């Protein structure tokens, strides 16, 4: 199932990203990460606790304050004060009200909807980030005033037509355009670029001089060195993968700890980092690169080294924030699945599919049914996080053994460790008996018993030493995933 899911992604990715780049609007006021934080943390909180009284859907907007737009927050309500100002969380009126520091006004006024400390912290971080809000090209319909605009929205939405949008169609080979200037293009890519320039009555900039080109390629350039040799040298450098791998690791939300309420380390995260760097240095094809990260455990090659590398690659699905304070294992598991769907779709398609966890997607043809079809695939997958010391949820402490005969080697290590623990218990009991014998009165064979106890201690110490010296070498561990035996 996961392999089918991966193949579907790859057929869509190239054309989607190309068209996405062509249709990109001017630079946004906020970064994609900031807007994502608002959508995943702030908007759900405001919708649950505030929008009933302070949004367009409210029958009557209380206090003249709207919190469903950035402009409304900055304008404020009847008090004449802004509800919040960017990067000024300490003096925010909104935070004062939800913290109940104003005795005469406590928001929300309904006790069972009051904000918890964690939720107040989310709002404080959002304000300190600058109040990021997504850019909205047109106002949303006022569903409170006009319920018919949204009542049958799902039925009016033409899913088949939406699926034909160019972002969702399989890539088609394009005909290379004809250009007037025949000497400038050196490849078909140049011809596409030049055709666009000519349509705008523009000409290409002149070629850079060798010195300028070298400077662009290499900070400390050698003008006497041939460009081709320098390019080959830079591509062969291990730093090439380190430099360009960073871009993918940003997309893959690479981190060495869980973040969230309790920040525990991922001591084996570096293996995934090294996999990404090595993949760039090996010039690994993009489709293989993606398949390995989403389903490497399902791609046996027959070569131990390759299989181990592909297991490590699935660390892509094990990275990311984990709420170790969540004691409800079903909730924890579905939150992990949601995060996996989110990163897999954002990384390969540039789509925020996780919106459909709660409702059909408002802008893309992704219904809730599709979201939970994907969720079923990831729910049938066990994720090995390997958080060091993170004992909040029992699922979060497991590690994925990798390497030759990994399971057998791990079983051998566990069996020797059990023997060591057993002998240690016997050793402590013998030491306690010896101490009691030393306190006993002479006679009645006390000396003989002491000698026997000391001999036992010596034997146990010798056995422990041998066990530790001959302890089998265990497998290496990594973060990653494996399919569950039963979906």
PDB file of N, CA, C and O in Angstrom, residues 19 41 46-47 73 141 156 247 391 393 432 448 458:
ATOM      1  N   UNK A  19       4.605  23.988 -12.198  1.00  0.00           N
ATOM      2  CA  UNK A  19       3.524  24.939 -12.377  1.00  0.00           C
ATOM      3  C   UNK A  19       3.390  25.833 -11.153  1.00  0.00           C
ATOM      4  O   UNK A  19       3.084  27.005 -11.260  1.00  0.00           O
ATOM      5  N   UNK A  41      -1.882  25.403  14.622  1.00  0.00           N
ATOM      6  CA  UNK A  41      -1.973  25.609  16.072  1.00  0.00           C
ATOM      7  C   UNK A  41      -2.932  26.744  16.473  1.00  0.00           C
ATOM      8  O   UNK A  41      -3.742  26.587  17.388  1.00  0.00           O
ATOM      9  N   UNK A  46      -8.381  29.413  18.009  1.00  0.00           N
ATOM     10  CA  UNK A  46      -9.303  30.545  17.911  1.00  0.00           C
ATOM     11  C   UNK A  46     -10.691  30.077  17.519  1.00  0.00           C
ATOM     12  O   UNK A  46     -11.701  30.572  18.033  1.00  0.00           O
ATOM     13  N   UNK A  47     -10.744  29.106  16.588  1.00  0.00           N
ATOM     14  CA  UNK A  47     -12.049  28.600  16.141  1.00  0.00           C
ATOM     15  C   UNK A  47     -12.806  27.934  17.283  1.00  0.00           C
ATOM     16  O   UNK A  47     -14.028  28.082  17.408  1.00  0.00           O
ATOM     17  N   UNK A  73      -7.685  42.041  14.290  1.00  0.00           N
ATOM     18  CA  UNK A  73      -6.891  41.970  15.523  1.00  0.00           C
ATOM     19  C   UNK A  73      -6.154  43.279  15.755  1.00  0.00           C
ATOM     20  O   UNK A  73      -6.108  43.809  16.870  1.00  0.00           O
ATOM     21  N   UNK A 141     -17.031  33.819   2.241  1.00  0.00           N
ATOM     22  CA  UNK A 141     -18.457  34.121   2.350  1.00  0.00           C
ATOM     23  C   UNK A 141     -18.878  34.221   3.805  1.00  0.00           C
ATOM     24  O   UNK A 141     -18.377  33.496   4.657  1.00  0.00           O
ATOM     25  N   UNK A 156     -21.903  21.285  -4.248  1.00  0.00           N
ATOM     26  CA  UNK A 156     -21.659  22.175  -5.381  1.00  0.00           C
ATOM     27  C   UNK A 156     -20.257  22.029  -5.931  1.00  0.00           C
ATOM     28  O   UNK A 156     -19.995  22.388  -7.073  1.00  0.00           O
ATOM     29  N   UNK A 247      18.725  21.737   2.229  1.00  0.00           N
ATOM     30  CA  UNK A 247      17.430  22.170   1.704  1.00  0.00           C
ATOM     31  C   UNK A 247      16.382  21.076   1.889  1.00  0.00           C
ATOM     32  O   UNK A 247      15.244  21.346   2.274  1.00  0.00           O
ATOM     33  N   UNK A 391       9.754   9.136  28.302  1.00  0.00           N
ATOM     34  CA  UNK A 391       8.907   8.058  28.800  1.00  0.00           C
ATOM     35  C   UNK A 391       7.450   8.469  28.926  1.00  0.00           C
ATOM     36  O   UNK A 391       6.705   7.917  29.702  1.00  0.00           O
ATOM     37  N   UNK A 393       4.984   8.513  26.426  1.00  0.00           N
ATOM     38  CA  UNK A 393       4.132   7.544  25.751  1.00  0.00           C
ATOM     39  C   UNK A 393       4.981   6.345  25.389  1.00  0.00           C
ATOM     40  O   UNK A 393       6.055   6.486  24.818  1.00  0.00           O
ATOM     41  N   UNK A 432      25.017  -9.645  50.873  1.00  0.00           N
ATOM     42  CA  UNK A 432      24.215  -9.415  52.072  1.00  0.00           C
ATOM     43  C   UNK A 432      24.402 -10.545  53.086  1.00  0.00           C
ATOM     44  O   UNK A 432      24.518 -10.305  54.293  1.00  0.00           O
ATOM     45  N   UNK A 448      33.230 -21.461  58.233  1.00  0.00           N
ATOM     46  CA  UNK A 448      33.084 -22.284  57.031  1.00  0.00           C
ATOM     47  C   UNK A 448      32.049 -21.672  56.079  1.00  0.00           C
ATOM     48  O   UNK A 448      32.230 -21.646  54.847  1.00  0.00           O
ATOM     49  N   UNK A 458      33.390 -14.868  44.504  1.00  0.00           N
ATOM     50  CA  UNK A 458      34.495 -14.900  43.556  1.00  0.00           C
ATOM     51  C   UNK A 458      34.061 -15.533  42.231  1.00  0.00           C
ATOM     52  O   UNK A 458      34.385 -15.042  41.143  1.00  0.00           O
TER      53      UNK A 458
END
